[in-house]
GROMACS .gro file of C-alpha atoms in nm:
model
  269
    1UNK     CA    1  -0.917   3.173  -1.785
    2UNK     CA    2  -0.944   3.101  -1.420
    3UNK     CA    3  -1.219   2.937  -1.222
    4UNK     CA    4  -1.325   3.235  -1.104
    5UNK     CA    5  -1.407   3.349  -1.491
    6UNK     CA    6  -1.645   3.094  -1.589
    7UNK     CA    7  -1.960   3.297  -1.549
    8UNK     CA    8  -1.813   3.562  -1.772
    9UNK     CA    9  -1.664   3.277  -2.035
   10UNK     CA   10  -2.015   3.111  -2.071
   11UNK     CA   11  -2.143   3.431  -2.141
   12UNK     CA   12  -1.915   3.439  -2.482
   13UNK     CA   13  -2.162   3.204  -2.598
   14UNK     CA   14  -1.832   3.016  -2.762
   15UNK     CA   15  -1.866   2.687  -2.490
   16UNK     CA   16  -1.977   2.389  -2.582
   17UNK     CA   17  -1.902   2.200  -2.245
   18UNK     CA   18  -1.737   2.181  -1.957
   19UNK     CA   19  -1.546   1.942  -1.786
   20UNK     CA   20  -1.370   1.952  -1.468
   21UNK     CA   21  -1.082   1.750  -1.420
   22UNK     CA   22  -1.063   1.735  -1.057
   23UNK     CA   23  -1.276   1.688  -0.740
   24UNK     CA   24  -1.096   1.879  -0.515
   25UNK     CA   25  -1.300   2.216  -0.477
   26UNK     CA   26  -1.553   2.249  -0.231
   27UNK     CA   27  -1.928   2.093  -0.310
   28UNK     CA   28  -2.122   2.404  -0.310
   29UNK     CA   29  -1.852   2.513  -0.580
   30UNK     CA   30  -1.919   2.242  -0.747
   31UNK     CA   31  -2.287   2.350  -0.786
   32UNK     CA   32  -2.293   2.698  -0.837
   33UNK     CA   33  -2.059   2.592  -1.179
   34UNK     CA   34  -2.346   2.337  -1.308
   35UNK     CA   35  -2.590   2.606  -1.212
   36UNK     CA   36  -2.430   2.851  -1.417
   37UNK     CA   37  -2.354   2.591  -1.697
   38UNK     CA   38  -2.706   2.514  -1.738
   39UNK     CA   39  -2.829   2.893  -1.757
   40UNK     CA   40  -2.621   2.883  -2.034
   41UNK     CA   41  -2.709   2.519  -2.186
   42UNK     CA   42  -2.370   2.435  -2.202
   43UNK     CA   43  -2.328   2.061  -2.066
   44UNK     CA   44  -2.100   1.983  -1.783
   45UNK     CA   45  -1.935   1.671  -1.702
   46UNK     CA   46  -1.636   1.585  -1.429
   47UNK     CA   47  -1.403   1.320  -1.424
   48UNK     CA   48  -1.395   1.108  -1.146
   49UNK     CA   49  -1.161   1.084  -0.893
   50UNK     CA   50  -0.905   0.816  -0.927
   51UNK     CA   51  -0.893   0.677  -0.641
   52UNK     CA   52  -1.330   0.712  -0.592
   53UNK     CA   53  -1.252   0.462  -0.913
   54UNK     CA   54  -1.104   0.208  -0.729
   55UNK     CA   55  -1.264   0.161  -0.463
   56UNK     CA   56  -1.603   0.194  -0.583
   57UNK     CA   57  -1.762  -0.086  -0.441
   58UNK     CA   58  -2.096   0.040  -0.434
   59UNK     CA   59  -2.390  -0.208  -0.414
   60UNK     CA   60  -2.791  -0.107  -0.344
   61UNK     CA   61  -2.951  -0.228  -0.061
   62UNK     CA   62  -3.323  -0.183   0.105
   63UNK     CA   63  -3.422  -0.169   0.433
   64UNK     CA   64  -3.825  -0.137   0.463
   65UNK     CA   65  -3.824  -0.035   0.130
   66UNK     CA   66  -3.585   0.258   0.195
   67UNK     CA   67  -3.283   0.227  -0.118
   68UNK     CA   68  -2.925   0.260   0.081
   69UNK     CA   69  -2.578   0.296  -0.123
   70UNK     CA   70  -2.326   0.100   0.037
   71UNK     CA   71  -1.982  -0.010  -0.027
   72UNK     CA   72  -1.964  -0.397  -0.185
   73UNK     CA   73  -1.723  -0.631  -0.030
   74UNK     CA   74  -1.379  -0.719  -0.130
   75UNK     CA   75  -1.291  -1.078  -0.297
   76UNK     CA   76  -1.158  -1.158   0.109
   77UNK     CA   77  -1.461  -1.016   0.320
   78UNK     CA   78  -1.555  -1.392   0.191
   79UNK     CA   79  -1.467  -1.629   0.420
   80UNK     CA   80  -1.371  -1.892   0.185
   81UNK     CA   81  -1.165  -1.698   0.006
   82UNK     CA   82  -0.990  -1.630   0.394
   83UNK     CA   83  -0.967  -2.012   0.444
   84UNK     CA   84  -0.791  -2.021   0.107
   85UNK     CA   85  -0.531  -1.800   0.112
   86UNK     CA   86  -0.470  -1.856   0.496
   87UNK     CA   87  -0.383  -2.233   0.344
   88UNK     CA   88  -0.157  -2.087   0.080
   89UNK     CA   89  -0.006  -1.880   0.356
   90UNK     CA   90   0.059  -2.157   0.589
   91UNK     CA   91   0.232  -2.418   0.310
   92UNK     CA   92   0.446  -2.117   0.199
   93UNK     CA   93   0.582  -1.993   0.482
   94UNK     CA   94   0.637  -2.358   0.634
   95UNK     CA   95   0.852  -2.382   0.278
   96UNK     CA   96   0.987  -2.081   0.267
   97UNK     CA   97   1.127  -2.160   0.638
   98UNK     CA   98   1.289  -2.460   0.513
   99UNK     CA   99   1.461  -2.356   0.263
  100UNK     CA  100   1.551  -2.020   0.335
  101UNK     CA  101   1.704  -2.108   0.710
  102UNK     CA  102   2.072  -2.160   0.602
  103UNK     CA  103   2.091  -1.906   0.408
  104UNK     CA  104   1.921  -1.654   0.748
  105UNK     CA  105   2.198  -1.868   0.951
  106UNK     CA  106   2.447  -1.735   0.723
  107UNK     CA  107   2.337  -1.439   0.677
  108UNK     CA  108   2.320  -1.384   1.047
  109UNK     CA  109   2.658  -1.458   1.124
  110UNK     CA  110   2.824  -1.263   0.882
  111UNK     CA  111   2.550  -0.928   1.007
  112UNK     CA  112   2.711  -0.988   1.353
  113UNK     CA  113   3.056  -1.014   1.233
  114UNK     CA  114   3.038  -0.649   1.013
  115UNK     CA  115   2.845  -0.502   1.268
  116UNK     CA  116   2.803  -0.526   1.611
  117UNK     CA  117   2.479  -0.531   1.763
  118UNK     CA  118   2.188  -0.815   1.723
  119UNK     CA  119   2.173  -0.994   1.354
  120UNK     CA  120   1.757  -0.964   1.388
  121UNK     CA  121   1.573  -0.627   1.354
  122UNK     CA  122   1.212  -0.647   1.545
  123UNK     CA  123   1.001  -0.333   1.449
  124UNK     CA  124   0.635  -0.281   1.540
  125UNK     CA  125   0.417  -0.256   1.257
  126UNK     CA  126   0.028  -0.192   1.175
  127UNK     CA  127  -0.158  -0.540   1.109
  128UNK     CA  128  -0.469  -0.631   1.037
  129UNK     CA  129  -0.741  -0.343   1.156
  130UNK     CA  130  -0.447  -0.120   1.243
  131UNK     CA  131  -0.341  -0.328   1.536
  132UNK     CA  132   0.076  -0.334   1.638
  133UNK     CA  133   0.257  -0.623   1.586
  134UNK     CA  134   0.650  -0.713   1.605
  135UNK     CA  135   0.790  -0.790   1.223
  136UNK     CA  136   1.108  -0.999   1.185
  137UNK     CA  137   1.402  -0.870   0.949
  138UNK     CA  138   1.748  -0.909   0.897
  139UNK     CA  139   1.920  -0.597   1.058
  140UNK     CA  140   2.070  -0.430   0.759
  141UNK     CA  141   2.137  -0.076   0.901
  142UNK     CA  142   2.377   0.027   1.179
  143UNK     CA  143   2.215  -0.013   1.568
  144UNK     CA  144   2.250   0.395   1.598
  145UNK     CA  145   2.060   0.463   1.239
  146UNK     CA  146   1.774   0.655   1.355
  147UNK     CA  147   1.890   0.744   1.671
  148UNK     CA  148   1.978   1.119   1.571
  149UNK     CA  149   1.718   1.158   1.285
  150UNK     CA  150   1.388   0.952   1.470
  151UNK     CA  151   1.187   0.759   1.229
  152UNK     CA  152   1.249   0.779   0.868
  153UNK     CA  153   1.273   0.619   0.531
  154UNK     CA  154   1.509   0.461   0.393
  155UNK     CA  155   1.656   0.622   0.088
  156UNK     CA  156   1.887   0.503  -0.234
  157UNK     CA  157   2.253   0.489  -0.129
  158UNK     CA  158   2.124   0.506   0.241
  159UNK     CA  159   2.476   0.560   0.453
  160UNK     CA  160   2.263   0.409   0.742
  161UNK     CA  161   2.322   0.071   0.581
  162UNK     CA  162   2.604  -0.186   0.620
  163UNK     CA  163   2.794  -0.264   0.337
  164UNK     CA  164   2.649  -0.676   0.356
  165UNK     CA  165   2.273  -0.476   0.449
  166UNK     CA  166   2.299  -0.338   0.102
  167UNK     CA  167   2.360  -0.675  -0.059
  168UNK     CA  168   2.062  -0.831   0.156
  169UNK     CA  169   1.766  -0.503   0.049
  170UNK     CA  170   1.897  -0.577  -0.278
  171UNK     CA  171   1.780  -0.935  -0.325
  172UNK     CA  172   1.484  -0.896  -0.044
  173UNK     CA  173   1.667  -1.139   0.129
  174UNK     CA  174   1.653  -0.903   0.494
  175UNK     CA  175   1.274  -0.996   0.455
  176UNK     CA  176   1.316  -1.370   0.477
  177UNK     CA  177   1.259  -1.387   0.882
  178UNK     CA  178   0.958  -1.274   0.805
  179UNK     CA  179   0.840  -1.613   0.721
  180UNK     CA  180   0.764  -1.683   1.101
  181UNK     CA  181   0.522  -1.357   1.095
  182UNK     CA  182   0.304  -1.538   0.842
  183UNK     CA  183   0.341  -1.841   0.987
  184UNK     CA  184   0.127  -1.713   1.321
  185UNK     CA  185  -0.108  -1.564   1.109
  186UNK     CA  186   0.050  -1.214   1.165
  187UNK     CA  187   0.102  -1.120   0.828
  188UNK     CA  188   0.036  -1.333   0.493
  189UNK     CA  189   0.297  -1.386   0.197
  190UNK     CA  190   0.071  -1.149  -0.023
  191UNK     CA  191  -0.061  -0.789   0.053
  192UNK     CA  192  -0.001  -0.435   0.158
  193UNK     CA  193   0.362  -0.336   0.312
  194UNK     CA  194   0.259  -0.275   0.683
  195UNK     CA  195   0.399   0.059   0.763
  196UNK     CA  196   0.532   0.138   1.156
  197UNK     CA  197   0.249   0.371   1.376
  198UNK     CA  198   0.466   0.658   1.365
  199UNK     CA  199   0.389   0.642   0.967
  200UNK     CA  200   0.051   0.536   0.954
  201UNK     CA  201  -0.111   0.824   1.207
  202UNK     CA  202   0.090   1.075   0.977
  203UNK     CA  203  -0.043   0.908   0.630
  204UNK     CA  204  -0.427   0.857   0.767
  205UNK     CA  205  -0.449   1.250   0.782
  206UNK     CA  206  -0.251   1.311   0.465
  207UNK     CA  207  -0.331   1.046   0.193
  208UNK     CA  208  -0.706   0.977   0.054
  209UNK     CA  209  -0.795   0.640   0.070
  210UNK     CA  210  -0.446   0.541   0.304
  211UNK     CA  211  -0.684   0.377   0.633
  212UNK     CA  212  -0.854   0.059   0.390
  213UNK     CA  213  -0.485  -0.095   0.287
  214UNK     CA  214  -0.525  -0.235   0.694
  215UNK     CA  215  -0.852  -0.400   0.606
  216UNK     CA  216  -0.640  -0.733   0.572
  217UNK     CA  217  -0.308  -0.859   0.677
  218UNK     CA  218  -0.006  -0.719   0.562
  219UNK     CA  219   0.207  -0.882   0.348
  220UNK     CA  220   0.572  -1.015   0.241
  221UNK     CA  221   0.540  -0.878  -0.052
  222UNK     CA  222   0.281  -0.670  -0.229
  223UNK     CA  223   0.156  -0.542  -0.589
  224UNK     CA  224   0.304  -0.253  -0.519
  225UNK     CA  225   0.600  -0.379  -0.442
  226UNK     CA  226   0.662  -0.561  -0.786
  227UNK     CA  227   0.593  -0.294  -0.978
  228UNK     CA  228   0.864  -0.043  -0.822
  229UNK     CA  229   0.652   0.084  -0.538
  230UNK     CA  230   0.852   0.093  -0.216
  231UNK     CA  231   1.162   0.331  -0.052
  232UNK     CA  232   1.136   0.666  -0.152
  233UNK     CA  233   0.810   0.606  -0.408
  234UNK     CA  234   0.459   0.846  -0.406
  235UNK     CA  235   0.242   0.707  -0.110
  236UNK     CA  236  -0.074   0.768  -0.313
  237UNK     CA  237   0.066   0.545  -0.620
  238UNK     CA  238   0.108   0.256  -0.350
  239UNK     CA  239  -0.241   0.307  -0.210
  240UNK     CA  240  -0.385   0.280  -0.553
  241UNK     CA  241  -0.208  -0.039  -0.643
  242UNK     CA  242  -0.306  -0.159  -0.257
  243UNK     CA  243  -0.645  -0.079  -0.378
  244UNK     CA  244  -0.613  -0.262  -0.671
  245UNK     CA  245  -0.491  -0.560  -0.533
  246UNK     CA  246  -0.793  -0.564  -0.271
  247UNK     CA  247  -1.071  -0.524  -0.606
  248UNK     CA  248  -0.936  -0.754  -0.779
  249UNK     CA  249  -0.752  -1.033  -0.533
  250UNK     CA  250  -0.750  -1.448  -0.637
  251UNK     CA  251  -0.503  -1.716  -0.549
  252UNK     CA  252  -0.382  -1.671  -0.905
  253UNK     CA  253  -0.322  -1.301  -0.874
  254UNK     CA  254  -0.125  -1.427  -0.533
  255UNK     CA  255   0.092  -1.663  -0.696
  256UNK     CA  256   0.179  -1.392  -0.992
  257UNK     CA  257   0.282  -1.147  -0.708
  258UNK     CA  258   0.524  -1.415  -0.552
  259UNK     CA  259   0.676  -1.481  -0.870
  260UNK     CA  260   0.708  -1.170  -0.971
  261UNK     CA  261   0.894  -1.070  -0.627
  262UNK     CA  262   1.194  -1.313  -0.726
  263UNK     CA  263   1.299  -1.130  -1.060
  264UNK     CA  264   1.204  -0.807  -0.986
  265UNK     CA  265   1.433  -0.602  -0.728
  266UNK     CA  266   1.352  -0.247  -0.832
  267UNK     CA  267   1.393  -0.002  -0.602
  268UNK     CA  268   1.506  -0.276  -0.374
  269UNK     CA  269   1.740  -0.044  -0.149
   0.00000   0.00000   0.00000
Protein backbone atom coordinates (compact mmCIF):
# COMPACT_ATOMS: atom_id res chain seq x y z
CA UNK A 1 0.00 0.00 0.00
CA UNK A 2 0.78 3.63 0.29
CA UNK A 3 2.10 5.64 3.20
CA UNK A 4 -0.96 6.92 3.82
CA UNK A 5 -2.31 3.11 4.56
CA UNK A 6 -0.14 2.12 7.28
CA UNK A 7 -2.56 2.65 10.12
CA UNK A 8 -5.05 0.46 8.35
CA UNK A 9 -2.12 -2.29 7.31
CA UNK A 10 -0.95 -2.61 11.02
CA UNK A 11 -4.32 -3.19 11.87
CA UNK A 12 -4.20 -6.65 9.67
CA UNK A 13 -2.23 -7.81 12.46
CA UNK A 14 0.02 -9.59 9.48
CA UNK A 15 3.31 -6.95 10.20
CA UNK A 16 6.09 -7.92 11.72
CA UNK A 17 8.17 -4.63 11.16
CA UNK A 18 8.66 -1.80 9.50
CA UNK A 19 11.34 -0.20 7.89
CA UNK A 20 11.58 2.94 6.08
CA UNK A 21 13.99 3.29 3.49
CA UNK A 22 14.27 6.91 3.24
CA UNK A 23 14.54 10.11 5.36
CA UNK A 24 12.97 12.38 3.26
CA UNK A 25 9.37 12.90 4.82
CA UNK A 26 8.78 15.43 7.24
CA UNK A 27 9.79 14.69 11.18
CA UNK A 28 6.46 14.82 12.69
CA UNK A 29 5.66 12.08 9.91
CA UNK A 30 8.19 10.36 10.98
CA UNK A 31 6.61 10.09 14.48
CA UNK A 32 3.14 9.67 14.09
CA UNK A 33 4.40 6.17 11.98
CA UNK A 34 6.50 4.88 15.19
CA UNK A 35 3.55 5.97 17.23
CA UNK A 36 1.27 3.95 15.35
CA UNK A 37 3.86 1.07 15.01
CA UNK A 38 4.14 0.72 18.61
CA UNK A 39 0.21 0.67 19.32
CA UNK A 40 0.51 -2.16 17.32
CA UNK A 41 3.95 -3.76 18.71
CA UNK A 42 5.23 -4.02 15.47
CA UNK A 43 9.03 -2.77 15.53
CA UNK A 44 10.20 -0.03 13.33
CA UNK A 45 13.53 0.65 12.10
CA UNK A 46 14.87 3.29 9.20
CA UNK A 47 17.81 3.21 7.25
CA UNK A 48 20.01 5.93 7.40
CA UNK A 49 20.64 8.39 5.06
CA UNK A 50 23.63 7.91 2.89
CA UNK A 51 25.11 10.73 2.90
CA UNK A 52 24.19 11.33 7.18
CA UNK A 53 26.67 8.03 6.81
CA UNK A 54 29.44 9.76 5.65
CA UNK A 55 29.78 12.45 7.24
CA UNK A 56 28.96 11.34 10.58
CA UNK A 57 31.56 12.72 12.50
CA UNK A 58 29.87 12.90 15.64
CA UNK A 59 31.93 13.11 18.88
CA UNK A 60 30.41 13.94 22.71
CA UNK A 61 31.49 16.77 24.39
CA UNK A 62 30.59 18.53 27.99
CA UNK A 63 30.42 21.84 28.88
CA UNK A 64 29.58 22.24 32.83
CA UNK A 65 28.46 18.94 32.75
CA UNK A 66 25.90 19.61 29.97
CA UNK A 67 26.51 16.41 27.09
CA UNK A 68 26.73 18.31 23.45
CA UNK A 69 26.78 16.20 20.01
CA UNK A 70 29.11 17.69 17.74
CA UNK A 71 30.64 16.94 14.50
CA UNK A 72 34.45 15.24 14.87
CA UNK A 73 37.14 16.67 12.77
CA UNK A 74 38.44 15.56 9.50
CA UNK A 75 42.06 13.77 9.15
CA UNK A 76 43.15 17.77 7.86
CA UNK A 77 41.41 19.99 10.62
CA UNK A 78 44.97 18.62 12.09
CA UNK A 79 47.51 20.82 11.49
CA UNK A 80 50.17 18.38 10.94
CA UNK A 81 48.46 16.59 8.68
CA UNK A 82 48.15 20.45 6.77
CA UNK A 83 51.97 20.83 7.05
CA UNK A 84 52.19 17.42 5.38
CA UNK A 85 50.37 17.47 2.51
CA UNK A 86 51.11 21.28 1.90
CA UNK A 87 54.92 19.63 1.58
CA UNK A 88 53.70 16.98 -0.81
CA UNK A 89 51.93 19.76 -2.63
CA UNK A 90 54.84 22.00 -2.95
CA UNK A 91 57.57 19.09 -4.26
CA UNK A 92 54.83 18.01 -6.75
CA UNK A 93 53.88 20.85 -8.33
CA UNK A 94 57.62 22.25 -8.41
CA UNK A 95 58.03 18.64 -10.44
CA UNK A 96 55.23 18.57 -12.18
CA UNK A 97 56.32 22.23 -13.54
CA UNK A 98 59.47 20.85 -14.71
CA UNK A 99 58.59 18.34 -16.50
CA UNK A 100 55.41 19.13 -17.86
CA UNK A 101 56.60 22.82 -19.34
CA UNK A 102 57.58 21.64 -22.89
CA UNK A 103 55.02 19.77 -23.38
CA UNK A 104 52.41 23.27 -22.10
CA UNK A 105 54.96 25.18 -24.60
CA UNK A 106 53.90 22.88 -27.20
CA UNK A 107 50.81 22.53 -26.50
CA UNK A 108 50.36 26.24 -26.49
CA UNK A 109 51.57 26.91 -29.75
CA UNK A 110 49.79 24.51 -31.60
CA UNK A 111 46.14 25.92 -29.37
CA UNK A 112 47.06 29.32 -30.95
CA UNK A 113 47.74 28.02 -34.32
CA UNK A 114 44.03 25.94 -34.58
CA UNK A 115 42.40 28.57 -32.92
CA UNK A 116 42.68 32.00 -32.54
CA UNK A 117 42.35 33.60 -29.35
CA UNK A 118 44.76 33.19 -26.08
CA UNK A 119 46.40 29.46 -25.62
CA UNK A 120 45.55 29.91 -21.54
CA UNK A 121 41.96 29.70 -20.17
CA UNK A 122 41.72 31.69 -16.60
CA UNK A 123 38.31 30.87 -14.91
CA UNK A 124 37.32 31.89 -11.38
CA UNK A 125 36.70 29.12 -9.20
CA UNK A 126 35.52 28.41 -5.42
CA UNK A 127 38.69 27.70 -3.09
CA UNK A 128 39.16 27.03 0.13
CA UNK A 129 35.97 28.36 2.41
CA UNK A 130 34.19 29.22 -0.82
CA UNK A 131 36.48 32.07 -1.65
CA UNK A 132 37.13 32.98 -5.79
CA UNK A 133 40.22 32.34 -7.18
CA UNK A 134 41.64 32.41 -10.96
CA UNK A 135 42.48 28.53 -12.17
CA UNK A 136 44.96 28.02 -15.03
CA UNK A 137 44.01 25.63 -18.06
CA UNK A 138 44.84 25.02 -21.42
CA UNK A 139 42.04 26.67 -23.59
CA UNK A 140 40.49 23.70 -25.24
CA UNK A 141 37.12 25.20 -26.41
CA UNK A 142 36.50 27.94 -28.98
CA UNK A 143 36.81 31.86 -27.40
CA UNK A 144 32.82 32.27 -28.30
CA UNK A 145 31.77 28.74 -26.44
CA UNK A 146 29.52 30.02 -23.89
CA UNK A 147 28.90 33.18 -25.22
CA UNK A 148 25.27 32.26 -26.58
CA UNK A 149 24.44 29.48 -24.00
CA UNK A 150 26.11 31.35 -20.48
CA UNK A 151 27.67 28.93 -18.19
CA UNK A 152 27.45 25.32 -18.75
CA UNK A 153 28.95 21.90 -18.71
CA UNK A 154 30.80 20.42 -20.81
CA UNK A 155 29.30 17.38 -22.42
CA UNK A 156 30.69 14.07 -24.49
CA UNK A 157 31.35 15.04 -28.11
CA UNK A 158 31.12 18.77 -26.93
CA UNK A 159 31.13 20.81 -30.53
CA UNK A 160 32.43 23.71 -28.27
CA UNK A 161 35.81 22.00 -28.37
CA UNK A 162 38.74 22.25 -30.83
CA UNK A 163 39.68 19.34 -32.55
CA UNK A 164 43.58 19.45 -30.55
CA UNK A 165 41.12 20.53 -27.12
CA UNK A 166 39.68 17.09 -27.49
CA UNK A 167 43.05 15.38 -27.62
CA UNK A 168 44.26 17.56 -24.49
CA UNK A 169 40.58 16.65 -21.98
CA UNK A 170 41.38 13.33 -23.12
CA UNK A 171 44.76 12.78 -21.46
CA UNK A 172 44.06 15.68 -18.64
CA UNK A 173 46.77 17.30 -20.16
CA UNK A 174 44.53 21.01 -20.41
CA UNK A 175 44.93 20.68 -16.52
CA UNK A 176 48.70 20.79 -16.44
CA UNK A 177 48.91 24.85 -15.94
CA UNK A 178 47.36 24.19 -13.09
CA UNK A 179 50.54 23.27 -11.45
CA UNK A 180 51.25 27.07 -10.67
CA UNK A 181 47.70 27.16 -8.72
CA UNK A 182 49.11 24.64 -6.26
CA UNK A 183 52.21 25.99 -6.25
CA UNK A 184 50.76 29.41 -4.37
CA UNK A 185 48.90 27.40 -2.20
CA UNK A 186 45.66 28.02 -4.25
CA UNK A 187 44.70 24.67 -4.82
CA UNK A 188 46.61 21.27 -3.81
CA UNK A 189 47.40 18.23 -6.27
CA UNK A 190 44.68 16.16 -4.31
CA UNK A 191 40.96 17.05 -3.50
CA UNK A 192 37.57 18.18 -4.60
CA UNK A 193 37.12 19.66 -8.35
CA UNK A 194 36.49 23.41 -7.49
CA UNK A 195 33.40 24.27 -9.34
CA UNK A 196 32.91 28.19 -10.84
CA UNK A 197 30.30 30.53 -8.40
CA UNK A 198 27.74 30.44 -10.94
CA UNK A 199 27.67 26.47 -10.08
CA UNK A 200 28.27 26.40 -6.58
CA UNK A 201 25.28 29.05 -5.41
CA UNK A 202 22.99 26.77 -7.69
CA UNK A 203 24.35 23.29 -6.08
CA UNK A 204 24.39 24.74 -2.24
CA UNK A 205 20.47 25.00 -2.56
CA UNK A 206 20.04 21.81 -4.53
CA UNK A 207 22.47 19.03 -3.33
CA UNK A 208 22.61 17.71 0.51
CA UNK A 209 25.82 17.80 1.84
CA UNK A 210 27.35 20.02 -1.53
CA UNK A 211 28.76 23.32 0.98
CA UNK A 212 31.60 20.85 3.15
CA UNK A 213 33.58 19.68 -0.28
CA UNK A 214 35.05 23.72 0.22
CA UNK A 215 36.21 22.88 3.70
CA UNK A 216 39.79 22.39 2.06
CA UNK A 217 41.52 23.33 -1.08
CA UNK A 218 40.50 22.14 -4.24
CA UNK A 219 42.34 19.91 -6.09
CA UNK A 220 44.10 18.71 -9.50
CA UNK A 221 42.61 15.83 -9.31
CA UNK A 222 40.15 14.19 -6.99
CA UNK A 223 38.60 10.65 -5.85
CA UNK A 224 35.96 11.39 -7.73
CA UNK A 225 37.63 12.05 -10.50
CA UNK A 226 39.42 8.55 -10.79
CA UNK A 227 36.61 6.73 -10.43
CA UNK A 228 34.54 8.30 -13.49
CA UNK A 229 33.08 11.22 -11.63
CA UNK A 230 33.36 14.39 -13.68
CA UNK A 231 31.48 16.02 -17.11
CA UNK A 232 28.09 15.12 -17.28
CA UNK A 233 28.17 12.63 -13.92
CA UNK A 234 25.32 12.80 -10.76
CA UNK A 235 26.50 15.77 -8.49
CA UNK A 236 25.41 13.83 -5.40
CA UNK A 237 27.71 10.67 -6.42
CA UNK A 238 30.71 13.28 -6.50
CA UNK A 239 29.78 14.77 -3.14
CA UNK A 240 29.75 11.37 -1.61
CA UNK A 241 33.12 10.34 -2.92
CA UNK A 242 34.29 14.19 -1.86
CA UNK A 243 33.01 13.09 1.42
CA UNK A 244 34.78 10.10 1.41
CA UNK A 245 37.93 11.36 0.57
CA UNK A 246 37.65 14.06 3.52
CA UNK A 247 36.78 10.79 6.28
CA UNK A 248 39.18 8.95 5.29
CA UNK A 249 42.27 11.29 3.79
CA UNK A 250 46.35 10.13 4.36
CA UNK A 251 49.36 10.88 2.25
CA UNK A 252 48.96 7.30 1.06
CA UNK A 253 45.39 7.70 -0.03
CA UNK A 254 47.01 11.03 -1.88
CA UNK A 255 49.59 9.28 -3.69
CA UNK A 256 46.93 6.38 -4.85
CA UNK A 257 44.73 9.26 -6.26
CA UNK A 258 47.75 10.68 -8.33
CA UNK A 259 48.51 7.46 -9.68
CA UNK A 260 45.45 6.53 -10.40
CA UNK A 261 44.81 9.94 -12.44
CA UNK A 262 47.59 8.82 -15.07
CA UNK A 263 45.82 5.50 -16.28
CA UNK A 264 42.52 6.36 -15.79
CA UNK A 265 40.87 8.93 -18.39
CA UNK A 266 37.21 8.02 -18.05
CA UNK A 267 34.91 10.37 -18.83
CA UNK A 268 37.85 12.55 -19.63
CA UNK A 269 35.93 14.80 -22.30
Amino acid sequence: GKPGDLSKILGGGEMDEVILGTLQVPHHQISDWILECEQHLVQFRLVPDLFEILASRVHLDFVSGVPLLGLGEFPLDRPINRVMKRAVDVTGSLMGLMLSSPAIVLAAALVRLESPGSFFYVQERCGRDGTPFQMFKLRTMRTDAEEKTGPVWTKENDPRRTRLGGILRKFNLDETPQFWNVLIGEMSLVGPRPERPFFVEQFKEEIRHYMPRHTFKPGMTGWAQVNGLRGNTPLDERVRYDLYYFENWSIWFDIRIMIATLINFKNAY
